[in-house]
Amino acid sequence: MAETWERRGFEGAEPIASTGHRPGETLPASAGIGAVFEISGSSSQIMLDLDCLDALANDPDPSIANAGQVGSQIKLRVGGSWLIANVRSMRLSESHGNRVVAQIDFLGEGDEEKLTGKLYRFRRGVTRYPSPGTPVFPVSTADMKQIYAADDRANIEIGTIYPTKDIRGALYVDAMLGKHFALLGSTGTGKSTAAALILHRICELAPQGHIVMIDPHGEYSAAFRTTGEIYDVSNLQMPYWLMNFEEHCEVFVTTSGSERQIDGDILAKCILAAKAKNRLAQEFGKLTVDSPIPYLLSDLVNLIQLEMGKLDRAGDTAPYLRLKTKIDEVKGDPRYAFMFSGMLVADTMAQFLGRIFRLPADGKPISIIDVSGVPNEITSVVVAVLSRMTFDFAIWSRNEAQRPILLVCEEAHRYVPNERNADASSVGRILSRIAKEGRKYGVSLGLITQRPSDLAEGVLSQCGTIISMRLNNDRDQAYVRAAMPEGARGFLDSIPALRNRECIVCGEGVATPIRVLFDTLDEVKRPASGDPLFSQLWRETGGEDGIIDRTVRRWRAQGR
């Protein structure tokens, strides 16, 4: 009971035998489900037979049962190769009631085994395109295993490939870190747990690695207590003299416009003079205002006072008084003690770098920098110093044995904002520079954000691997779509429909774009970011007076 596509009304196509199945019967996986309708460079159109798709829906293989749906894969035979494509969109044919026209994106190709017709040695890219009329076949789980099989490059497994239950999704670590990565997802999609999972897997693969994570909410301390070092305001001990001049200005200069220029010039002159008093300055000879040389804050204040004393008119002293007042204020504020304590004058730069960058790692390759207790006014300065130290260390250690560093920035949109939200802070500039130039020096950047549209223009496009969980906002979806490669567009359309713990991964870190369900992470390895259960917690009562008293004490002491 053979029937061709011409007889069904698909003119110009190569004849394909009908399956001859009755409704309700299972269609063999080897049968064609349609044909190529139109060909173009990266994407094409195919026409699918709805009866064939209905018959495949009962197949025990979930990949075959899923054939023809948006986000599924199909294959086409071209010469001795199988071409794999992803279904991006579908619409009912206007001229034929039981036909569907589907838009497809080509993912890559694999060789065809002559005797069995099986696919093997899959690789990205297309060398030869099909002709209109080429038959279209469903992709089986065996094919999927070949498509998504990790090669012998260093990789970490993060979950299972949709729609299968046993095919593992892997990220190639060197490709992912070598060209930066971004993890995106709306609040509540499991983004923090996914970040912890990826970092745990990297730590297991490289226990002597060097990872610095900026944690703005104190979520990750619980997850890495045994595999990393936790630093917060109680033990960070970051010397203030590590700041460069731009960062000094952000802390000490309070004015704007022309007044800011005057205050900055005075501060630069006095900082340089204060640093010149250190014996290290004599050792190195040439000194700049950006040189990380220890100096005393009291020396800085005295030099400002001295410069002010040289003036004749009282009206000219305003800039000096502003600077002196601000420095005294910062010195006396206990919240700033982690950075501006009088104990941090000694030359501890080498020890600080060794601690933060885990050199040596001693089996604890990750530093969690919890900045949740840092005063809001200088949080961006602290992140700027840590980011710049990472980049500068990589530049100045080029002639040494390489020690690449991964810098992971949670809530990245706070630190690398776009022009609309820009606050001219130095942290945005240094992170943008790392995104553009970091890989040349062995610095990898990992950006985690729930608002990709609020990131600086171009930073997301510098990320070679994009891991996108569900994004509810239209603007965020459009922003991610613009940053992703053309071949992944079909996957992108499913971003609003992803379940929690599900993601789309595309770019350098994967052989081909994949949809993955993340593995479940052990309770002790999860970040402390769970949502409160209102219905349960609002049933509990008692002890409120003690809660309020203890909270007020911590509040007043500005400590937790």
C-alpha positions as semicolon CSV with decimal commas, in nm:
position;residue;x (nm);y (nm);z (nm)
1;M;0,000;0,000;0,000
2;A;0,276;0,236;-0,105
3;E;0,193;0,601;-0,129
4;T;0,430;0,883;-0,230
5;W;0,463;1,240;-0,112
6;E;0,357;1,352;-0,464
7;R;0,027;1,167;-0,426
8;R;-0,015;1,323;-0,082
9;G;0,031;1,664;-0,240
10;F;0,399;1,739;-0,162
11;E;0,517;1,825;-0,512
12;G;0,886;1,802;-0,608
13;A;0,986;1,574;-0,320
14;E;1,160;1,242;-0,344
15;P;0,911;0,952;-0,313
16;I;0,894;0,799;0,035
17;A;0,699;0,484;0,101
18;S;0,412;0,509;0,344
19;T;0,438;0,310;0,665
20;G;0,104;0,146;0,595
21;H;0,019;0,151;0,966
22;R;-0,332;0,154;1,107
23;P;-0,421;0,416;1,375
24;G;-0,302;0,301;1,718
25;E;-0,021;0,086;1,575
26;T;0,343;0,158;1,664
27;L;0,553;0,284;1,375
28;P;0,901;0,129;1,331
29;A;1,180;0,369;1,427
30;S;1,349;0,318;1,090
31;A;1,050;0,465;0,903
32;G;1,058;0,816;0,762
33;I;0,836;1,077;0,926
34;G;0,861;1,345;0,657
35;A;1,089;1,514;0,406
36;V;1,300;1,825;0,357
37;F;1,086;2,104;0,218
38;E;1,323;2,401;0,189
39;I;1,699;2,447;0,244
40;S;1,899;2,749;0,360
41;G;2,237;2,800;0,535
42;S;2,185;2,739;0,906
43;S;1,816;2,655;0,924
44;S;1,571;2,483;0,689
45;Q;1,211;2,366;0,668
46;I;1,080;2,012;0,672
47;M;0,728;1,876;0,622
48;L;0,617;1,614;0,874
49;D;0,330;1,363;0,852
50;L;0,101;1,394;1,157
51;D;-0,016;1,031;1,122
52;C;0,347;0,913;1,145
53;L;0,411;1,133;1,451
54;D;0,095;0,996;1,619
55;A;0,212;0,640;1,554
56;L;0,556;0,713;1,704
57;A;0,403;0,856;2,021
58;N;0,358;0,499;2,157
59;D;0,722;0,398;2,104
60;P;0,895;0,270;2,422
61;D;1,205;0,477;2,333
62;P;1,133;0,828;2,478
63;S;1,354;0,996;2,215
64;I;1,156;0,840;1,930
65;A;0,823;0,903;2,104
66;N;0,927;1,269;2,128
67;A;1,010;1,291;1,753
68;G;0,891;1,596;1,567
69;Q;0,810;1,799;1,878
70;V;0,959;2,145;1,936
71;G;1,303;2,099;2,093
72;S;1,343;1,739;1,970
73;Q;1,605;1,617;1,721
74;I;1,562;1,459;1,376
75;K;1,816;1,308;1,136
76;L;1,865;1,311;0,759
77;R;2,089;1,087;0,549
78;V;2,328;1,275;0,319
79;G;2,574;1,047;0,137
80;G;2,749;0,834;0,402
81;S;2,660;1,072;0,687
82;W;2,370;1,140;0,918
83;L;2,282;1,507;0,956
84;I;2,131;1,599;1,296
85;A;1,893;1,894;1,333
86;N;1,687;2,047;1,611
87;V;1,316;2,133;1,563
88;R;1,271;2,502;1,636
89;S;0,906;2,572;1,548
90;M;0,604;2,403;1,391
91;R;0,291;2,514;1,207
92;L;0,009;2,335;1,032
93;S;0,043;2,330;0,653
94;E;-0,214;2,561;0,493
95;S;-0,263;2,334;0,190
96;H;-0,256;1,990;0,361
97;G;-0,454;1,922;0,678
98;N;-0,242;1,638;0,817
99;R;0,097;1,795;0,737
100;V;0,314;2,008;0,964
101;V;0,580;2,249;0,838
102;A;0,869;2,262;1,089
103;Q;1,166;2,499;1,107
104;I;1,491;2,314;1,190
105;D;1,843;2,422;1,291
106;F;2,136;2,199;1,192
107;L;2,348;2,088;1,491
108;G;2,615;1,867;1,330
109;E;2,679;1,540;1,156
110;G;2,796;1,186;1,226
111;D;2,913;0,894;1,015
112;E;2,672;0,614;0,918
113;E;2,770;0,255;0,989
114;K;2,725;0,074;0,655
115;L;2,567;-0,251;0,779
116;T;2,339;-0,126;1,056
117;G;2,284;0,238;0,955
118;K;2,377;0,348;1,311
119;L;2,524;0,690;1,378
120;Y;2,875;0,723;1,525
121;R;3,156;0,984;1,555
122;F;2,926;1,286;1,587
123;R;3,085;1,631;1,544
124;R;2,962;1,989;1,533
125;G;2,918;2,164;1,196
126;V;2,777;2,066;0,856
127;T;2,993;1,984;0,551
128;R;2,719;1,882;0,308
129;Y;2,355;1,993;0,297
130;P;2,056;1,775;0,203
131;S;1,846;1,830;-0,108
132;P;1,474;1,913;-0,096
133;G;1,283;1,585;-0,069
134;T;1,546;1,411;0,149
135;P;1,363;1,180;0,396
136;V;1,353;1,277;0,765
137;F;1,387;1,016;1,043
138;P;1,342;1,023;1,421
139;V;1,653;1,019;1,643
140;S;1,672;0,720;1,880
141;T;1,824;0,702;2,230
142;A;2,118;0,508;2,079
143;D;2,174;0,802;1,842
144;M;2,145;1,046;2,134
145;K;2,416;0,855;2,322
146;Q;2,648;0,905;2,026
147;I;2,555;1,272;1,983
148;Y;2,602;1,361;2,350
149;A;2,880;1,116;2,439
150;A;3,164;1,307;2,608
151;D;3,496;1,258;2,433
152;D;3,824;1,206;2,617
153;R;3,863;1,574;2,709
154;A;3,841;1,666;3,082
155;N;3,470;1,697;3,161
156;I;3,223;1,713;3,448
157;E;2,878;1,548;3,444
158;I;2,601;1,777;3,563
159;G;2,278;1,590;3,489
160;T;2,069;1,393;3,240
161;I;1,982;1,499;2,884
162;Y;1,614;1,571;2,810
163;P;1,404;1,365;2,730
164;T;1,617;1,060;2,826
165;K;1,664;0,914;3,174
166;D;2,018;0,779;3,142
167;I;2,219;0,988;2,895
168;R;2,455;1,211;3,089
169;G;2,510;1,577;3,008
170;A;2,874;1,683;3,040
171;L;3,060;2,015;3,033
172;Y;3,414;2,031;2,892
173;V;3,600;2,211;3,170
174;D;3,891;2,354;2,969
175;A;3,668;2,493;2,694
176;M;3,414;2,628;2,944
177;L;3,666;2,801;3,171
178;G;3,902;2,905;2,892
179;K;3,638;3,130;2,737
180;H;3,429;3,224;3,045
181;F;3,076;3,108;3,128
182;A;2,746;3,255;3,245
183;L;2,473;3,088;3,454
184;L;2,138;3,262;3,412
185;G;1,796;3,201;3,563
186;S;1,505;3,375;3,734
187;T;1,472;3,365;4,112
188;G;1,351;3,027;4,240
189;T;1,465;2,817;3,941
190;G;1,747;2,649;4,137
191;K;2,026;2,876;4,012
192;S;2,231;2,885;4,335
193;T;2,213;2,506;4,373
194;A;2,313;2,464;4,007
195;A;2,613;2,696;4,064
196;A;2,713;2,496;4,373
197;L;2,679;2,168;4,177
198;I;2,904;2,291;3,893
199;L;3,166;2,425;4,137
200;H;3,158;2,103;4,345
201;R;3,215;1,897;4,028
202;I;3,507;2,124;3,926
203;C;3,657;2,093;4,277
204;E;3,627;1,711;4,259
205;L;3,799;1,712;3,918
206;A;4,073;1,955;4,029
207;P;4,132;1,944;4,407
208;Q;4,442;2,161;4,359
209;G;4,255;2,428;4,159
210;H;4,222;2,799;4,231
211;I;3,867;2,938;4,250
212;V;3,752;3,267;4,405
213;M;3,378;3,315;4,452
214;I;3,219;3,649;4,539
215;D;2,914;3,564;4,752
216;P;2,697;3,874;4,817
217;H;2,431;3,698;5,030
218;G;2,634;3,453;5,238
219;E;2,462;3,155;5,071
220;Y;2,759;2,942;4,969
221;S;2,946;2,916;5,302
222;A;2,727;2,620;5,404
223;A;2,789;2,442;5,071
224;F;3,172;2,459;5,075
225;R;3,255;2,433;5,444
226;T;3,458;2,114;5,390
227;T;3,596;2,175;5,040
228;G;3,685;2,544;5,061
229;E;3,794;2,833;5,280
230;I;3,528;3,080;5,394
231;Y;3,623;3,448;5,430
232;D;3,395;3,720;5,567
233;V;3,443;4,046;5,759
234;S;3,569;3,853;6,063
235;N;3,873;3,700;5,887
236;L;3,914;3,859;5,543
237;Q;4,177;4,110;5,662
238;M;4,212;4,286;5,329
239;P;4,474;4,567;5,357
240;Y;4,342;4,908;5,246
241;W;4,674;4,990;5,076
242;L;4,604;4,720;4,814
243;M;4,352;4,961;4,659
244;N;4,466;5,148;4,350
245;F;4,408;5,523;4,319
246;E;4,068;5,487;4,148
247;E;3,943;5,267;4,434
248;H;4,088;5,507;4,694
249;C;3,882;5,785;4,533
250;E;3,563;5,576;4,555
251;V;3,611;5,540;4,931
252;F;3,757;5,878;5,033
253;V;3,630;6,131;4,775
254;T;3,269;6,232;4,834
255;T;3,227;6,513;4,581
256;S;3,150;6,518;4,208
257;G;3,232;6,726;3,901
258;S;3,523;6,976;3,920
259;E;3,541;6,947;4,300
260;R;3,606;6,573;4,265
261;Q;3,902;6,649;4,039
262;I;4,050;6,887;4,299
263;D;3,997;6,640;4,587
264;G;4,147;6,359;4,377
265;D;4,461;6,559;4,294
266;I;4,521;6,635;4,664
267;L;4,460;6,270;4,761
268;A;4,700;6,142;4,491
269;K;4,979;6,373;4,605
270;C;4,938;6,278;4,972
271;I;4,906;5,901;4,910
272;L;5,226;5,908;4,704
273;A;5,407;6,094;4,983
274;A;5,272;5,851;5,248
275;K;5,386;5,548;5,045
276;A;5,730;5,707;4,993
277;K;5,786;5,688;5,370
278;N;5,791;5,305;5,358
279;R;6,133;5,143;5,323
280;L;5,992;4,929;5,038
281;A;5,958;5,252;4,835
282;Q;6,333;5,309;4,853
283;E;6,392;4,948;4,749
284;F;6,193;4,982;4,426
285;G;6,289;5,339;4,340
286;K;6,014;5,440;4,096
287;L;5,683;5,470;4,272
288;T;5,331;5,540;4,141
289;V;5,010;5,618;4,324
290;D;4,879;5,270;4,218
291;S;5,178;5,075;4,359
292;P;5,061;4,832;4,632
293;I;5,301;4,968;4,899
294;P;5,190;4,976;5,266
295;Y;5,136;5,318;5,424
296;L;4,986;5,449;5,747
297;L;4,645;5,616;5,740
298;S;4,772;5,847;6,015
299;D;5,058;5,951;5,782
300;L;4,803;6,026;5,510
301;V;4,594;6,242;5,746
302;N;4,907;6,427;5,872
303;L;5,022;6,497;5,514
304;I;4,676;6,635;5,424
305;Q;4,693;6,852;5,740
306;L;5,044;6,968;5,643
307;E;4,935;7,062;5,289
308;M;4,637;7,248;5,430
309;G;4,865;7,444;5,665
310;K;5,058;7,584;5,369
311;L;4,750;7,769;5,240
312;D;4,691;8,138;5,311
313;R;4,316;8,161;5,270
314;A;4,066;7,962;5,477
315;G;3,835;7,925;5,175
316;D;4,088;7,698;5,000
317;T;4,094;7,443;5,284
318;A;3,750;7,287;5,211
319;P;3,886;6,997;4,996
320;Y;4,146;6,909;5,260
321;L;3,889;6,914;5,538
322;R;3,652;6,693;5,336
323;L;3,924;6,432;5,280
324;K;4,047;6,442;5,638
325;T;3,693;6,407;5,777
326;K;3,614;6,112;5,550
327;I;3,940;5,926;5,632
328;D;3,885;5,979;6,007
329;E;3,527;5,857;5,969
330;V;3,634;5,537;5,790
331;K;3,917;5,474;6,041
332;G;3,679;5,507;6,335
333;D;3,389;5,298;6,194
334;P;3,404;4,942;6,334
335;R;3,220;4,810;6,024
336;Y;3,527;4,895;5,815
337;A;3,774;4,724;6,050
338;F;3,817;4,422;5,818
339;M;3,991;4,659;5,573
340;F;4,099;4,975;5,755
341;S;4,222;4,831;6,083
342;G;4,551;4,971;6,215
343;M;4,675;4,611;6,228
344;L;4,675;4,585;5,846
345;V;4,977;4,806;5,780
346;A;5,236;4,526;5,776
347;D;5,342;4,393;5,434
348;T;5,102;4,096;5,418
349;M;5,039;4,108;5,042
350;A;5,201;3,769;4,970
351;Q;5,007;3,595;5,251
352;F;4,681;3,761;5,142
353;L;4,722;3,646;4,779
354;G;4,816;3,294;4,893
355;R;4,505;3,268;5,114
356;I;4,255;3,414;4,866
357;F;4,385;3,238;4,552
358;R;4,445;2,905;4,734
359;L;4,817;2,891;4,652
360;P;4,872;2,610;4,745
361;A;4,517;2,471;4,752
362;D;4,582;2,185;5,000
363;G;4,269;2,004;4,878
364;K;4,050;2,312;4,936
365;P;4,050;2,477;4,592
366;I;3,775;2,735;4,646
367;S;3,767;3,063;4,843
368;I;3,417;3,186;4,930
369;I;3,434;3,563;4,986
370;D;3,116;3,640;5,183
371;V;3,061;4,015;5,136
372;S;2,713;4,016;5,295
373;G;2,857;4,176;5,612
374;V;3,053;4,444;5,422
375;P;2,898;4,795;5,444
376;N;2,695;4,860;5,132
377;E;2,890;5,177;5,044
378;I;3,215;4,987;4,990
379;T;3,095;4,644;4,874
380;S;3,169;4,731;4,511
381;V;3,518;4,855;4,609
382;V;3,594;4,528;4,789
383;V;3,479;4,327;4,485
384;A;3,681;4,561;4,257
385;V;3,999;4,506;4,462
386;L;3,955;4,126;4,464
387;S;3,880;4,119;4,088
388;R;4,169;4,349;4,001
389;M;4,411;4,155;4,224
390;T;4,313;3,840;4,035
391;F;4,380;4,006;3,699
392;D;4,700;4,185;3,808
393;F;4,838;3,866;3,965
394;A;4,785;3,685;3,633
395;I;4,961;3,964;3,440
396;W;5,263;3,996;3,672
397;S;5,311;3,618;3,704
398;R;5,333;3,554;3,329
399;N;5,697;3,439;3,349
400;E;5,616;3,192;3,630
401;A;5,459;2,844;3,617
402;Q;5,096;2,914;3,522
403;R;4,830;2,901;3,793
404;P;4,498;2,985;3,620
405;I;4,230;3,133;3,846
406;L;3,851;3,110;3,812
407;L;3,667;3,417;3,944
408;V;3,294;3,349;4,001
409;C;3,068;3,648;4,055
410;E;2,719;3,588;4,198
411;E;2,457;3,863;4,135
412;A;2,682;3,983;3,850
413;H;2,433;4,250;3,734
414;R;2,510;4,441;4,056
415;Y;2,878;4,471;3,966
416;V;2,877;4,489;3,583
417;P;2,563;4,699;3,522
418;N;2,458;4,825;3,180
419;E;2,464;5,194;3,085
420;R;2,110;5,245;3,214
421;N;2,210;5,138;3,567
422;A;2,579;5,236;3,550
423;D;2,725;5,401;3,862
424;A;3,077;5,462;3,722
425;S;3,230;5,223;3,977
426;S;3,566;5,061;3,910
427;V;3,433;4,707;3,962
428;G;3,232;4,719;3,637
429;R;3,539;4,827;3,441
430;I;3,771;4,558;3,581
431;L;3,516;4,276;3,533
432;S;3,449;4,395;3,177
433;R;3,824;4,393;3,115
434;I;3,854;4,039;3,254
435;A;3,567;3,932;3,024
436;K;3,753;4,074;2,722
437;E;4,116;3,994;2,806
438;G;4,121;3,751;3,098
439;R;4,161;3,428;2,899
440;K;4,493;3,552;2,752
441;Y;4,637;3,562;3,104
442;G;4,470;3,256;3,254
443;V;4,182;3,428;3,435
444;S;3,839;3,274;3,383
445;L;3,517;3,456;3,466
446;G;3,194;3,290;3,579
447;L;2,893;3,522;3,590
448;I;2,576;3,422;3,777
449;T;2,275;3,648;3,741
450;Q;1,896;3,652;3,741
451;R;1,881;3,967;3,523
452;P;2,102;3,923;3,213
453;S;1,942;4,231;3,052
454;D;2,088;4,444;3,334
455;L;2,444;4,326;3,254
456;A;2,681;4,557;3,067
457;E;2,649;4,538;2,689
458;G;2,893;4,288;2,543
459;V;2,988;4,110;2,867
460;L;2,742;3,826;2,811
461;S;2,858;3,784;2,451
462;Q;3,215;3,738;2,584
463;C;3,098;3,425;2,770
464;G;3,178;3,124;2,551
465;T;2,939;2,894;2,740
466;I;2,589;3,001;2,843
467;I;2,389;2,791;3,090
468;S;2,036;2,928;3,092
469;M;1,767;2,815;3,334
470;R;1,410;2,946;3,313
471;L;1,384;3,320;3,245
472;N;1,041;3,475;3,296
473;N;1,117;3,825;3,169
474;D;1,079;3,895;2,795
475;R;1,370;4,140;2,790
476;D;1,602;3,886;2,957
477;Q;1,500;3,619;2,706
478;A;1,569;3,851;2,412
479;Y;1,908;3,945;2,558
480;V;2,013;3,581;2,596
481;R;1,883;3,497;2,248
482;A;2,106;3,770;2,102
483;A;2,412;3,631;2,283
484;M;2,360;3,267;2,183
485;P;2,484;3,111;1,857
486;E;2,240;3,072;1,567
487;G;2,223;2,692;1,593
488;A;2,090;2,708;1,951
489;R;1,788;2,927;1,871
490;G;1,550;2,630;1,871
491;F;1,656;2,543;2,226
492;L;1,615;2,904;2,334
493;D;1,247;2,908;2,256
494;S;1,196;2,653;2,535
495;I;1,363;2,873;2,804
496;P;1,030;3,011;2,940
497;A;0,896;2,652;2,962
498;L;1,187;2,494;3,152
499;R;1,114;2,323;3,483
500;N;1,308;2,401;3,801
501;R;1,659;2,247;3,792
502;E;1,644;2,231;3,411
503;C;1,870;2,431;3,181
504;I;1,979;2,487;2,822
505;V;2,358;2,475;2,772
506;C;2,523;2,597;2,455
507;G;2,861;2,723;2,342
508;E;3,219;2,608;2,387
509;G;3,158;2,390;2,694
510;V;2,938;2,137;2,509
511;A;2,975;1,948;2,180
512;T;2,626;2,058;2,077
513;P;2,348;2,255;2,255
514;I;2,178;2,042;2,521
515;R;1,878;2,055;2,753
516;V;1,975;1,908;3,090
517;L;1,803;1,823;3,417
518;F;2,060;1,896;3,690
519;D;2,155;1,619;3,931
520;T;2,017;1,639;4,285
521;L;2,277;1,779;4,523
522;D;2,329;1,637;4,873
523;E;2,176;1,854;5,148
524;V;2,517;1,934;5,302
525;K;2,651;2,056;4,965
526;R;2,362;2,294;4,894
527;P;2,379;2,671;4,945
528;A;2,160;2,826;5,214
529;S;1,918;2,975;4,962
530;G;1,598;2,780;5,019
531;D;1,269;2,970;5,003
532;P;1,086;3,009;5,337
533;L;0,770;2,795;5,367
534;F;0,522;3,061;5,478
535;S;0,233;2,820;5,537
536;Q;0,450;2,612;5,773
537;L;0,654;2,887;5,946
538;W;0,347;3,099;6,017
539;R;0,205;2,815;6,227
540;E;0,501;2,833;6,468
541;T;0,480;3,067;6,767
542;G;0,662;3,147;7,092
543;G;0,994;3,314;7,182
544;E;0,930;3,629;6,979
545;D;1,060;3,861;7,254
546;G;1,396;3,682;7,259
547;I;1,416;3,693;6,877
548;I;1,358;4,071;6,876
549;D;1,607;4,138;7,161
550;R;1,887;3,932;7,004
551;T;1,820;4,086;6,660
552;V;1,832;4,443;6,800
553;R;2,165;4,368;6,976
554;R;2,323;4,237;6,654
555;W;2,172;4,527;6,461
556;R;2,322;4,785;6,696
557;A;2,657;4,607;6,707
558;Q;2,653;4,591;6,325
559;G;2,757;4,228;6,341
560;R;2,589;3,892;6,296
